[in-house]
CSV table of C-alpha atoms in Angstrom, one decimal:
chain,number,residue,atom,x,y,z
A,1,MET,CA,-13.2,-26.0,-31.3
A,2,SER,CA,-14.8,-23.0,-32.9
A,3,GLU,CA,-13.6,-23.8,-36.4
A,4,PHE,CA,-15.6,-27.1,-36.3
A,5,SER,CA,-18.7,-25.8,-34.5
A,6,MET,CA,-21.8,-25.4,-36.5
A,7,GLY,CA,-21.8,-21.8,-35.3
A,8,LEU,CA,-25.1,-20.5,-33.8
A,9,LYS,CA,-26.3,-23.8,-32.3
A,10,LYS,CA,-29.0,-22.1,-30.2
A,11,ASP,CA,-30.4,-20.5,-33.4
A,12,TYR,CA,-30.2,-23.8,-35.2
A,13,LEU,CA,-32.0,-25.6,-32.4
A,14,HIS,CA,-34.5,-22.8,-32.1
A,15,ASN,CA,-35.4,-23.2,-35.8
A,16,ILE,CA,-35.9,-26.9,-35.4
A,17,TYR,CA,-38.0,-26.2,-32.3
A,18,ILE,CA,-40.2,-23.8,-34.3
A,19,GLU,CA,-40.6,-26.1,-37.3
A,20,THR,CA,-41.3,-29.1,-35.1
A,21,GLY,CA,-44.0,-27.2,-33.3
A,22,GLU,CA,-45.6,-26.1,-36.6
A,23,ILE,CA,-45.8,-29.7,-37.7
A,24,LEU,CA,-47.3,-30.9,-34.4
A,25,GLU,CA,-49.9,-28.1,-34.6
A,26,ASN,CA,-50.8,-28.2,-38.3
A,27,GLN,CA,-50.4,-31.9,-39.2
A,28,PHE,CA,-51.2,-33.6,-35.9
A,29,ARG,CA,-53.7,-31.1,-34.7
A,30,ILE,CA,-52.2,-30.7,-31.2
A,31,ASP,CA,-53.4,-27.6,-29.5
A,32,ILE,CA,-50.9,-24.8,-28.9
A,33,ASN,CA,-50.8,-25.1,-25.1
A,34,THR,CA,-50.2,-28.9,-25.1
A,35,LYS,CA,-47.7,-28.5,-28.0
A,36,ASP,CA,-45.7,-25.9,-26.0
A,37,LYS,CA,-45.6,-28.1,-22.9
A,38,ILE,CA,-44.4,-31.1,-24.9
A,39,LEU,CA,-41.7,-29.2,-26.7
A,40,GLU,CA,-40.5,-27.5,-23.6
A,41,GLU,CA,-39.7,-30.9,-22.0
A,42,TYR,CA,-38.5,-32.6,-25.2
A,43,PHE,CA,-36.0,-29.8,-26.0
A,44,SER,CA,-34.9,-29.2,-22.4
A,45,GLU,CA,-31.3,-29.6,-21.5
A,46,GLY,CA,-30.3,-33.2,-20.9
A,47,TYR,CA,-33.6,-34.8,-22.0
A,48,LEU,CA,-31.9,-36.1,-25.1
A,49,PRO,CA,-28.4,-35.8,-26.4
A,50,LYS,CA,-27.7,-32.8,-28.7
A,51,TRP,CA,-26.7,-35.0,-31.7
A,52,TYR,CA,-30.3,-36.4,-31.8
A,53,PHE,CA,-31.6,-33.0,-33.0
A,54,TYR,CA,-28.9,-32.6,-35.7
A,55,SER,CA,-29.4,-36.2,-37.0
A,56,ASN,CA,-33.2,-35.9,-37.5
A,57,THR,CA,-35.4,-33.6,-39.5
A,58,PRO,CA,-38.1,-31.6,-37.8
A,59,ASN,CA,-40.7,-33.8,-39.5
A,60,THR,CA,-39.1,-37.0,-38.0
A,61,ILE,CA,-38.8,-35.3,-34.6
A,62,ALA,CA,-42.5,-34.4,-34.7
A,63,HIS,CA,-43.4,-37.9,-35.6
A,64,HIS,CA,-41.3,-39.2,-32.7
A,65,ILE,CA,-43.0,-36.8,-30.2
A,66,TYR,CA,-46.4,-37.8,-31.5
A,67,MET,CA,-45.7,-41.5,-31.0
A,68,LEU,CA,-44.2,-41.0,-27.5
A,69,THR,CA,-47.1,-38.8,-26.3
A,70,HIS,CA,-50.1,-40.5,-27.9
A,71,PHE,CA,-49.3,-44.2,-28.3
A,72,LEU,CA,-46.6,-45.3,-25.9
A,73,ASN,CA,-48.1,-46.1,-22.5
A,74,ALA,CA,-47.7,-48.5,-19.6
A,75,ASN,CA,-49.4,-51.3,-21.6
A,76,SER,CA,-47.1,-50.9,-24.6
A,77,ASP,CA,-43.9,-52.9,-24.8
A,78,MET,CA,-42.5,-50.8,-27.7
A,79,LEU,CA,-43.6,-48.9,-30.8
A,80,SER,CA,-41.7,-48.3,-34.0
A,81,GLN,CA,-41.7,-45.8,-36.9
A,82,SER,CA,-39.9,-45.6,-40.2
A,83,GLY,CA,-37.9,-42.5,-40.7
A,84,ALA,CA,-37.0,-40.2,-43.6
A,85,ASP,CA,-36.8,-42.0,-47.0
A,86,ASN,CA,-37.6,-45.3,-45.1
A,87,LEU,CA,-33.9,-45.8,-44.6
A,88,SER,CA,-34.1,-45.8,-40.8
A,89,LYS,CA,-36.4,-47.3,-38.2
A,90,THR,CA,-36.8,-45.9,-34.7
A,91,TYR,CA,-38.1,-47.9,-31.7
A,92,PHE,CA,-39.6,-46.4,-28.6
A,93,ILE,CA,-39.0,-48.9,-25.8
A,94,ASN,CA,-40.8,-48.7,-22.4
A,95,VAL,CA,-37.7,-49.3,-20.3
A,96,GLY,CA,-34.9,-46.9,-19.3
A,97,ARG,CA,-31.9,-49.3,-19.1
A,98,ASP,CA,-30.8,-51.0,-22.3
A,99,TYR,CA,-31.4,-54.6,-21.4
A,100,PRO,CA,-29.2,-56.5,-24.0
A,101,GLY,CA,-31.9,-59.2,-24.5
A,102,ARG,CA,-34.5,-56.6,-25.6
A,103,LEU,CA,-32.1,-54.7,-27.8
A,104,SER,CA,-31.0,-58.0,-29.3
A,105,ARG,CA,-34.6,-58.8,-30.2
A,106,VAL,CA,-35.0,-55.4,-31.9
A,107,ILE,CA,-31.7,-56.0,-33.9
A,108,ARG,CA,-32.7,-59.6,-34.8
A,109,ARG,CA,-36.0,-58.3,-36.2
A,110,ASN,CA,-34.0,-56.1,-38.6
A,111,ILE,CA,-31.0,-58.3,-39.3
A,112,ALA,CA,-31.9,-58.5,-43.0
A,113,MET,CA,-31.8,-54.7,-43.4
A,114,ASP,CA,-28.0,-54.3,-44.0
A,115,ILE,CA,-27.5,-52.2,-40.8
A,116,VAL,CA,-24.9,-49.5,-40.9
A,117,SER,CA,-25.7,-47.6,-37.7
A,118,ILE,CA,-27.4,-48.1,-34.3
A,119,ASP,CA,-28.0,-45.5,-31.6
A,120,SER,CA,-29.6,-46.6,-28.3
A,121,GLU,CA,-30.2,-43.7,-25.9
A,122,ALA,CA,-32.6,-43.2,-23.0
A,123,THR,CA,-34.6,-40.0,-22.5
A,124,ALA,CA,-34.7,-38.3,-19.1
A,125,SER,CA,-38.1,-39.8,-18.5
A,126,GLY,CA,-36.8,-43.4,-18.9
A,127,ILE,CA,-38.1,-44.1,-22.5
A,128,ARG,CA,-35.4,-45.7,-24.6
A,129,ILE,CA,-35.1,-44.6,-28.2
A,130,VAL,CA,-33.3,-47.0,-30.6
A,131,THR,CA,-32.6,-45.8,-34.1
A,132,ILE,CA,-31.4,-48.3,-36.8
A,133,ASP,CA,-30.1,-47.0,-40.1
A,134,LYS,CA,-29.7,-49.2,-43.2
A,135,ARG,CA,-27.3,-48.7,-46.0
A,136,GLY,CA,-28.2,-45.9,-48.4
A,137,GLU,CA,-28.6,-43.0,-45.9
A,138,ASN,CA,-29.0,-39.9,-47.9
A,139,TYR,CA,-31.6,-37.8,-46.2
A,140,VAL,CA,-29.1,-35.6,-44.3
A,141,VAL,CA,-28.1,-32.7,-46.6
A,142,LEU,CA,-25.5,-30.4,-45.3
A,143,THR,CA,-25.9,-26.6,-45.8
A,144,ASP,CA,-23.1,-24.7,-47.4
A,145,ASP,CA,-21.9,-23.5,-44.0
A,146,GLU,CA,-21.9,-27.1,-42.7
A,147,LYS,CA,-20.0,-28.2,-45.8
A,148,ASP,CA,-17.3,-25.6,-45.0
A,149,LYS,CA,-17.1,-26.8,-41.4
A,150,ALA,CA,-17.1,-30.5,-42.6
A,151,ASP,CA,-14.2,-29.8,-45.0
A,152,LYS,CA,-12.2,-28.2,-42.2
A,153,LEU,CA,-12.9,-31.2,-39.9
A,154,ARG,CA,-11.8,-33.7,-42.6
A,155,GLU,CA,-8.6,-31.6,-43.2
A,156,HIS,CA,-7.9,-31.7,-39.4
A,157,VAL,CA,-8.5,-35.4,-39.3
A,158,LEU,CA,-6.0,-35.9,-42.2
A,159,SER,CA,-3.4,-33.6,-40.4
A,160,TYR,CA,-3.9,-35.5,-37.2
A,161,GLY,CA,-3.4,-38.8,-39.0
A,162,ILE,CA,-0.1,-37.6,-40.6
A,163,GLU,CA,1.2,-36.2,-37.2
A,164,ASN,CA,0.4,-39.6,-35.5
A,165,LYS,CA,1.8,-41.6,-38.4
A,166,LEU,CA,-1.5,-43.4,-39.0
A,167,HIS,CA,-1.8,-45.4,-42.3
A,168,PHE,CA,-5.5,-45.5,-42.9
A,169,THR,CA,-6.6,-41.9,-42.2
A,170,LYS,CA,-7.5,-41.0,-45.9
A,171,GLU,CA,-9.4,-44.2,-46.2
A,172,PHE,CA,-11.3,-43.5,-42.9
A,173,ASN,CA,-12.2,-40.0,-44.1
A,174,GLU,CA,-13.8,-41.4,-47.2
A,175,THR,CA,-16.1,-43.7,-45.2
A,176,LEU,CA,-17.8,-40.8,-43.3
A,177,SER,CA,-21.5,-40.1,-44.1
A,178,SER,CA,-23.1,-36.7,-43.9
A,179,LYS,CA,-25.1,-37.8,-40.9
A,180,TYR,CA,-22.0,-38.8,-39.0
A,181,ILE,CA,-20.3,-35.5,-39.9
A,182,ARG,CA,-23.3,-33.5,-38.8
A,183,GLU,CA,-23.3,-35.3,-35.4
A,184,GLU,CA,-19.6,-34.5,-35.0
A,185,LEU,CA,-20.3,-30.8,-35.8
A,186,SER,CA,-23.2,-30.7,-33.3
A,187,VAL,CA,-21.2,-31.4,-30.1
A,188,GLN,CA,-20.5,-28.6,-27.7
A,189,ARG,CA,-16.9,-29.8,-27.0
A,190,TYR,CA,-14.0,-30.8,-29.2
A,191,PRO,CA,-15.3,-33.6,-31.6
A,192,GLU,CA,-13.3,-36.4,-30.0
A,193,ARG,CA,-15.5,-39.3,-31.2
A,194,ILE,CA,-14.2,-39.1,-34.7
A,195,PHE,CA,-10.6,-39.4,-33.5
A,196,ARG,CA,-11.4,-42.3,-31.2
A,197,HIS,CA,-13.1,-44.0,-34.2
A,198,LEU,CA,-10.1,-43.2,-36.4
A,199,HIS,CA,-7.7,-45.0,-34.0
A,200,LEU,CA,-10.1,-48.0,-33.7
A,201,TYR,CA,-10.4,-48.2,-37.5
A,202,GLU,CA,-6.6,-47.9,-37.8
A,203,ASN,CA,-5.9,-50.7,-35.3
A,204,ALA,CA,-8.6,-53.0,-36.7
A,205,SER,CA,-7.3,-52.4,-40.2
A,206,ALA,CA,-3.7,-53.1,-39.3
A,207,ALA,CA,-4.6,-56.3,-37.3
A,208,LYS,CA,-7.3,-57.5,-39.7
A,209,SER,CA,-9.0,-58.8,-36.6
A,210,LEU,CA,-11.0,-57.7,-33.5
A,211,ILE,CA,-9.8,-54.8,-31.3
A,212,VAL,CA,-11.2,-54.3,-27.8
A,213,GLU,CA,-10.5,-51.1,-25.8
A,214,THR,CA,-11.8,-49.9,-22.4
A,215,SER,CA,-11.6,-46.6,-20.5
A,216,ILE,CA,-13.3,-44.9,-17.6
A,217,VAL,CA,-15.3,-41.8,-18.6
A,218,LYS,CA,-16.6,-40.0,-15.6
A,219,ASP,CA,-18.4,-42.7,-13.6
A,220,GLU,CA,-19.0,-45.0,-16.6
A,221,LEU,CA,-17.0,-47.8,-18.3
A,222,ARG,CA,-16.7,-47.1,-22.0
A,223,LEU,CA,-16.1,-50.3,-23.9
A,224,SER,CA,-15.4,-50.3,-27.6
A,225,LEU,CA,-15.1,-53.2,-30.0
A,226,ALA,CA,-13.8,-52.7,-33.6
A,227,ALA,CA,-14.3,-55.8,-35.8
A,228,TYR,CA,-12.6,-56.0,-39.2
A,229,ASN,CA,-15.1,-57.4,-41.8
A,230,PRO,CA,-17.7,-58.3,-39.1
A,231,HIS,CA,-19.8,-61.4,-39.4
A,232,ARG,CA,-23.5,-60.9,-40.1
A,233,GLU,CA,-24.3,-62.1,-36.6
A,234,TYR,CA,-21.6,-59.9,-34.9
A,235,ILE,CA,-24.0,-57.4,-33.4
A,236,ILE,CA,-26.3,-60.2,-32.1
A,237,LYS,CA,-23.4,-62.2,-30.6
A,238,VAL,CA,-22.0,-59.2,-28.7
A,239,LEU,CA,-25.4,-58.3,-27.2
A,240,SER,CA,-25.9,-62.0,-26.3
A,241,TYR,CA,-22.7,-61.9,-24.4
A,242,PHE,CA,-23.8,-59.0,-22.3
A,243,LYS,CA,-27.2,-60.7,-21.7
A,244,LYS,CA,-25.4,-63.9,-20.5
A,245,LYS,CA,-23.2,-61.9,-18.1
A,246,ASN,CA,-26.2,-59.9,-16.8
A,247,ILE,CA,-24.6,-56.6,-17.8
A,248,ASN,CA,-27.0,-53.7,-18.5
A,249,LEU,CA,-26.0,-51.0,-20.9
A,250,ASN,CA,-26.6,-47.3,-20.3
A,251,ARG,CA,-26.0,-46.4,-23.9
A,252,SER,CA,-24.8,-48.2,-27.0
A,253,TYR,CA,-23.8,-47.1,-30.5
A,254,TYR,CA,-22.8,-49.0,-33.6
A,255,ASP,CA,-21.2,-47.6,-36.8
A,256,LEU,CA,-20.1,-49.5,-39.8
A,257,PHE,CA,-17.3,-47.9,-41.8
A,258,GLU,CA,-17.1,-49.2,-45.3
A,259,HIS,CA,-14.3,-48.7,-47.9
A,260,ASN,CA,-14.4,-50.8,-51.0
A,261,GLU,CA,-14.0,-54.4,-50.0
A,262,LYS,CA,-13.3,-53.6,-46.3
A,263,LYS,CA,-15.7,-53.0,-43.4
A,264,VAL,CA,-14.9,-52.1,-39.8
A,265,GLY,CA,-17.8,-52.3,-37.4
A,266,ILE,CA,-17.3,-50.2,-34.2
A,267,PHE,CA,-19.6,-51.0,-31.3
A,268,THR,CA,-19.3,-48.7,-28.2
A,269,PHE,CA,-21.1,-49.3,-24.9
A,270,TYR,CA,-21.3,-47.3,-21.7
A,271,ILE,CA,-21.7,-49.4,-18.6
A,272,LYS,CA,-22.6,-48.1,-15.2
A,273,GLU,CA,-21.9,-51.2,-13.1
A,274,PRO,CA,-20.0,-53.9,-14.8
A,275,THR,CA,-20.3,-57.3,-13.1
A,276,MET,CA,-16.5,-58.0,-13.5
A,277,HIS,CA,-13.3,-56.1,-13.6
A,278,TYR,CA,-13.0,-54.2,-16.9
A,279,LYS,CA,-9.7,-55.9,-17.9
A,280,ASP,CA,-11.3,-59.3,-17.4
A,281,LEU,CA,-14.3,-58.1,-19.5
A,282,GLU,CA,-11.9,-56.9,-22.2
A,283,HIS,CA,-10.1,-60.3,-22.2
A,284,GLU,CA,-13.3,-62.4,-22.4
A,285,LEU,CA,-14.8,-60.3,-25.2
A,286,MET,CA,-11.6,-60.6,-27.2
A,287,LYS,CA,-11.7,-64.4,-26.8
A,288,GLU,CA,-15.4,-64.9,-27.6
A,289,MET,CA,-15.9,-62.3,-30.3
A,290,THR,CA,-12.7,-62.8,-32.4
A,291,PRO,CA,-14.4,-65.6,-34.4
A,292,PHE,CA,-16.9,-63.1,-35.6
A,293,SER,CA,-14.3,-60.7,-37.0
A,294,ASN,CA,-12.7,-61.1,-40.5
A,295,ALA,CA,-15.6,-63.3,-41.4
A,296,SER,CA,-15.3,-65.7,-44.3
A,297,TYR,CA,-18.8,-64.8,-45.6
A,298,LEU,CA,-17.4,-61.5,-47.1
A,299,LEU,CA,-16.8,-63.1,-50.4
A,300,ARG,CA,-15.8,-61.4,-53.7
A,301,LYS,CA,-19.5,-61.1,-54.8
A,302,ASP,CA,-20.4,-59.3,-51.5
A,303,SER,CA,-17.7,-56.7,-52.0
A,304,VAL,CA,-18.6,-56.2,-55.7
A,305,ASP,CA,-22.3,-55.8,-54.9
A,306,HIS,CA,-21.4,-53.2,-52.2
A,307,GLN,CA,-19.1,-51.3,-54.6
A,308,VAL,CA,-21.7,-51.3,-57.4
A,309,GLU,CA,-24.5,-50.2,-55.1
A,310,THR,CA,-22.3,-47.3,-53.9
A,311,LEU,CA,-21.6,-46.2,-57.5
A,312,ILE,CA,-25.3,-46.4,-58.4
A,313,ARG,CA,-26.2,-44.1,-55.5
A,314,LYS,CA,-23.3,-41.7,-56.1
A,315,ILE,CA,-23.8,-41.3,-59.9
A,316,SER,CA,-27.6,-40.7,-59.3
A,317,GLY,CA,-27.0,-37.9,-56.8
A,318,PRO,CA,-25.8,-34.3,-57.2
A,319,LEU,CA,-22.1,-34.3,-58.1
A,320,GLU,CA,-19.3,-32.0,-59.0
A,321,GLU,CA,-17.8,-32.8,-62.4
A,322,GLU,CA,-14.5,-34.1,-61.0
A,323,ASN,CA,-16.3,-36.6,-58.7
A,324,LEU,CA,-18.7,-37.6,-61.5
A,325,ILE,CA,-15.8,-38.4,-63.8
A,326,SER,CA,-14.1,-40.4,-61.0
A,327,TYR,CA,-17.2,-42.5,-60.3
A,328,LEU,CA,-17.8,-43.1,-64.0
A,329,ASP,CA,-14.2,-44.2,-64.5
A,330,GLU,CA,-14.6,-46.7,-61.6
A,331,LEU,CA,-17.8,-48.1,-63.2
A,332,LYS,CA,-16.1,-48.3,-66.6
A,333,SER,CA,-13.2,-50.2,-65.0
A,334,LEU,CA,-15.5,-52.7,-63.4
A,335,CYS,CA,-17.3,-53.2,-66.8
A,336,LYS,CA,-13.9,-53.8,-68.5
A,337,GLU,CA,-13.0,-56.3,-65.9
A,338,ASN,CA,-16.4,-58.0,-66.2
A,339,LEU,CA,-15.8,-58.6,-69.9
A,340,LYS,CA,-12.6,-60.6,-69.4
A,341,PRO,CA,-13.0,-64.4,-70.0
A,342,GLY,CA,-13.8,-66.2,-66.8
A,343,LYS,CA,-13.9,-62.9,-64.9
A,344,GLU,CA,-17.6,-62.2,-64.9
A,345,MET,CA,-18.5,-60.8,-61.4
A,346,GLY,CA,-22.0,-62.2,-61.0
A,347,ASN,CA,-23.6,-58.8,-60.5
A,348,PHE,CA,-26.8,-58.3,-62.5
A,349,TYR,CA,-26.5,-54.6,-62.8
A,350,LEU,CA,-22.9,-54.7,-63.9
A,351,ASN,CA,-23.8,-57.2,-66.7
A,352,SER,CA,-26.5,-54.9,-68.1
A,353,VAL,CA,-24.4,-51.7,-67.8
A,354,THR,CA,-21.4,-53.5,-69.4
A,355,ASP,CA,-23.6,-54.0,-72.6
A,356,PHE,CA,-24.7,-50.3,-72.3
A,357,MET,CA,-21.1,-49.1,-72.1
A,358,GLU,CA,-20.2,-51.0,-75.3
A,359,ALA,CA,-23.2,-49.3,-77.0
A,360,ALA,CA,-22.1,-45.9,-75.6
A,361,LYS,CA,-18.6,-46.4,-77.0
A,362,LYS,CA,-20.0,-47.0,-80.5
A,363,ALA,CA,-22.2,-43.9,-80.2
A,364,GLY,CA,-19.2,-41.8,-79.2
A,365,LEU,CA,-20.5,-41.1,-75.6
A,366,THR,CA,-17.7,-42.6,-73.6
A,367,ASN,CA,-16.1,-39.2,-72.8
A,368,SER,CA,-19.4,-37.3,-72.3
A,369,PRO,CA,-19.9,-37.6,-68.5
A,370,HIS,CA,-23.0,-35.4,-68.2
A,371,ILE,CA,-24.8,-37.4,-70.9
A,372,LEU,CA,-23.8,-40.7,-69.3
A,373,LYS,CA,-25.1,-39.4,-65.9
A,374,LEU,CA,-28.4,-38.6,-67.6
A,375,LEU,CA,-28.6,-42.1,-69.1
A,376,LEU,CA,-27.2,-44.0,-66.1
A,377,GLY,CA,-28.6,-42.1,-63.2
A,378,PHE,CA,-31.7,-43.1,-61.3
A,379,GLU,CA,-34.5,-40.6,-60.5
A,380,LYS,CA,-35.7,-42.2,-57.2
A,381,PHE,CA,-34.8,-45.0,-54.8
A,382,ASP,CA,-37.8,-45.8,-52.6
A,383,GLU,CA,-36.8,-48.3,-50.0
A,384,PHE,CA,-38.8,-49.8,-47.2
A,385,PHE,CA,-38.7,-51.7,-43.9
A,386,VAL,CA,-41.4,-54.2,-44.7
A,387,SER,CA,-42.8,-56.0,-41.6
A,388,CYS,CA,-43.3,-59.7,-42.3
A,389,PRO,CA,-44.9,-61.9,-39.5
A,390,LYS,CA,-44.0,-65.6,-39.4
A,391,ASP,CA,-44.6,-68.2,-36.8
A,392,GLY,CA,-45.4,-65.6,-34.1
A,393,GLU,CA,-42.3,-63.5,-34.8
A,394,ILE,CA,-42.1,-60.2,-36.8
A,395,ILE,CA,-39.0,-59.5,-39.0
A,396,ASN,CA,-38.3,-56.5,-41.2
A,397,VAL,CA,-37.1,-57.3,-44.7
A,398,PRO,CA,-36.0,-54.9,-47.5
A,399,GLY,CA,-38.5,-53.7,-50.0
A,400,TYR,CA,-37.7,-51.6,-53.0
A,401,ARG,CA,-39.3,-49.5,-55.7
A,402,ILE,CA,-36.5,-48.0,-57.9
A,403,LYS,CA,-37.4,-45.6,-60.6
A,404,HIS,CA,-34.8,-45.1,-63.4
A,405,SER,CA,-36.5,-42.8,-65.8
A,406,THR,CA,-39.8,-41.0,-66.4
A,407,LEU,CA,-38.6,-38.9,-69.4
A,408,ARG,CA,-40.9,-40.7,-71.8
A,409,GLY,CA,-43.8,-41.2,-69.4
A,410,ALA,CA,-44.8,-42.8,-66.2
A,411,SER,CA,-42.2,-45.4,-65.0
A,412,LYS,CA,-43.3,-49.0,-65.5
A,413,GLY,CA,-42.0,-52.3,-64.2
A,414,GLY,CA,-43.0,-55.4,-62.3
A,415,LEU,CA,-42.7,-56.4,-58.6
A,416,ARG,CA,-40.4,-59.3,-57.8
A,417,ILE,CA,-40.8,-61.3,-54.5
A,418,ASP,CA,-37.9,-63.6,-54.0
A,419,PRO,CA,-35.3,-64.3,-51.2
A,420,ILE,CA,-32.4,-63.2,-53.5
A,421,VAL,CA,-33.9,-59.8,-54.3
A,422,ASN,CA,-31.3,-57.0,-53.5
A,423,PHE,CA,-30.7,-53.4,-54.4
A,424,CYS,CA,-28.4,-54.1,-57.4
A,425,GLU,CA,-30.8,-56.6,-59.0
A,426,VAL,CA,-33.8,-54.3,-58.7
A,427,ALA,CA,-31.8,-51.3,-60.0
A,428,ALA,CA,-30.6,-53.4,-63.0
A,429,LEU,CA,-34.1,-54.5,-63.9
A,430,SER,CA,-35.3,-50.9,-63.5
A,431,PHE,CA,-32.5,-49.7,-65.8
A,432,MET,CA,-33.4,-52.3,-68.4
A,433,MET,CA,-37.1,-51.5,-68.3
A,434,THR,CA,-36.4,-47.9,-69.5
A,435,TRP,CA,-34.7,-49.3,-72.7
A,436,LYS,CA,-37.4,-52.0,-73.1
A,437,SER,CA,-40.1,-49.4,-73.1
A,438,ALA,CA,-38.1,-47.2,-75.5
A,439,ARG,CA,-37.3,-50.1,-77.8
A,440,SER,CA,-41.0,-51.1,-77.8
A,441,ARG,CA,-42.0,-47.5,-78.6
A,442,ILE,CA,-44.4,-47.3,-75.7
A,443,LEU,CA,-44.6,-44.1,-73.8
A,444,PHE,CA,-43.4,-45.4,-70.5
A,445,GLY,CA,-40.2,-45.1,-68.5
A,446,GLY,CA,-38.5,-47.7,-66.4
A,447,ALA,CA,-38.9,-48.9,-62.8
A,448,LYS,CA,-38.8,-52.1,-60.8
A,449,GLY,CA,-39.9,-53.3,-57.4
A,450,GLY,CA,-38.8,-56.1,-55.2
A,451,LEU,CA,-39.3,-57.7,-51.8
A,452,MET,CA,-36.7,-59.9,-50.2
A,453,LEU,CA,-39.1,-62.7,-49.1
A,454,ASN,CA,-39.4,-66.4,-50.0
A,455,PRO,CA,-43.1,-67.0,-50.8
A,456,ARG,CA,-42.4,-70.8,-50.6
A,457,GLU,CA,-41.9,-70.5,-46.9
A,458,TYR,CA,-45.5,-69.4,-46.4
A,459,ASP,CA,-48.9,-71.0,-46.9
A,460,PRO,CA,-50.3,-68.8,-49.7
A,461,LYS,CA,-53.6,-68.6,-47.9
A,462,SER,CA,-52.2,-67.8,-44.5
A,463,ILE,CA,-52.8,-64.5,-42.6
A,464,ASP,CA,-49.0,-64.1,-42.2
A,465,PHE,CA,-48.4,-64.1,-46.0
A,466,PHE,CA,-51.4,-61.8,-46.6
A,467,ASP,CA,-50.1,-59.4,-43.9
A,468,SER,CA,-46.6,-59.4,-45.4
A,469,LEU,CA,-48.0,-58.6,-48.9
A,470,SER,CA,-50.3,-56.0,-47.5
A,471,ASN,CA,-47.5,-54.3,-45.6
A,472,PHE,CA,-45.4,-54.2,-48.9
A,473,GLY,CA,-48.5,-52.8,-50.7
A,474,ARG,CA,-49.0,-50.0,-48.2
A,475,SER,CA,-45.3,-49.0,-48.6
A,476,LEU,CA,-45.8,-48.9,-52.4
A,477,PHE,CA,-49.1,-47.0,-52.3
A,478,LEU,CA,-47.6,-43.6,-51.8
A,479,VAL,CA,-44.9,-43.9,-54.4
A,480,THR,CA,-46.9,-45.4,-57.3
A,481,GLY,CA,-50.0,-44.3,-59.3
A,482,PRO,CA,-51.5,-44.3,-62.8
A,483,SER,CA,-49.7,-41.2,-64.1
A,484,LEU,CA,-46.6,-41.7,-61.9
A,485,ASP,CA,-45.5,-45.3,-61.7
A,486,VAL,CA,-47.2,-48.4,-62.9
A,487,PRO,CA,-46.3,-51.7,-61.1
A,488,ALA,CA,-47.1,-55.2,-62.5
A,489,GLY,CA,-46.4,-58.8,-61.6
A,490,ASP,CA,-43.1,-60.6,-61.9
A,491,VAL,CA,-41.2,-63.5,-60.3
A,492,GLY,CA,-43.0,-64.6,-57.2
A,493,CYS,CA,-45.8,-62.0,-57.7
A,494,GLY,CA,-48.6,-63.6,-59.6
A,495,ILE,CA,-52.3,-62.7,-59.6
A,496,GLY,CA,-52.9,-64.0,-56.1
A,497,SER,CA,-50.0,-62.0,-54.6
A,498,GLN,CA,-50.9,-58.9,-56.5
A,499,SER,CA,-54.4,-59.0,-55.0
A,500,GLY,CA,-52.8,-59.2,-51.5
A,501,LEU,CA,-50.8,-56.0,-52.2
A,502,SER,CA,-53.9,-53.9,-52.7
């Protein structure tokens, strides 16, 4: 165990404790005595699982504490807060047990957000904390020591896979995020979850279907479902089943492992008092949830969009030369395939970069990875959970402001409001704006914004539409400005909509 441990965990947690306290005192103006009492409870043994403190920054933890202590009371059903980089959303629910109906409503509210992870855990005081991560998680940065431990853990996973004659171990290793790895390194025991997930990933990949496994852990039933290429409604359907059977969940966790065109969604539940024998539960879930595995919606375009989005994020981040060359080669290969007659992949970003690669070839830059990274990489991905009320319900939809380049001046580009807005489209338009500004000889860079919303579904004079635009505008406010980034109108965002953003 020691070779995987993060080492001086007490020192690490103490540093988080100190930093969190400083934020509460200086930013939120909580007096020192109150702050100390709050922190003593929040960091006490058993109040929250250890992984929580390794998965969140001190700033996020301080915000959570402030929300819990100042806003959540007996009259509040739940509160929510967006996390670091707006790539996660945390709900504070005023109930200890994880009623599936309530959790299902939270997930339904965020179903458009491309969910890759869910953690639902109760505090010792009975408040439930539900954290939802969307694709693009990049706010967890491992220290050099953590990277060494992470490399050892990955090597051990590979050795374990070879010893047990598993076929998808290397692939599984490549799916693991920094946040997931840090959670594994934070446990006080042998990091068993990663190996349990490896076996579930292996079995689901081999069967190309749903796998259901049960086991008794202390006095709880642990139930795991691994769905190969899960349907978009998979999470909701599983929770609806538990609601129908009146089964309450002590804890629940979801992780989506993605490798190229393949996805495996692993949902794990801990149940104190199942209402039926666990083998019957296993059999029923297998029967009812199998239709939501290996879903037909995962078409070629979906997999291409995911592959391209991953490459955009990777090329834009810090990389060693070997990895940079590998990702650029993968992008060049996609561009080459995209040029073949009848083989266009329907990805807007890929179309624009295919033309760029042809120009780079003529300029003799094809084999200059660092220059290509400078020209292809994006400076900033600002992504938001935008709350949009409609007919008495509130849903969160993706909002974007993606900045490609500010080398020639403030980034410039319009805001698009449309139901087909996605990460790749906004990135492509941002990339193209850089070159449009340069070609026009104006001293601006390139950026683009977008909101995945259909304006035609709203009365343009309704409060719901105004609130949706206003929420998007508030998200944009902190990341735009006259000398920083200059938005404008675009498809679905005319003069009326622009006034609603302000």
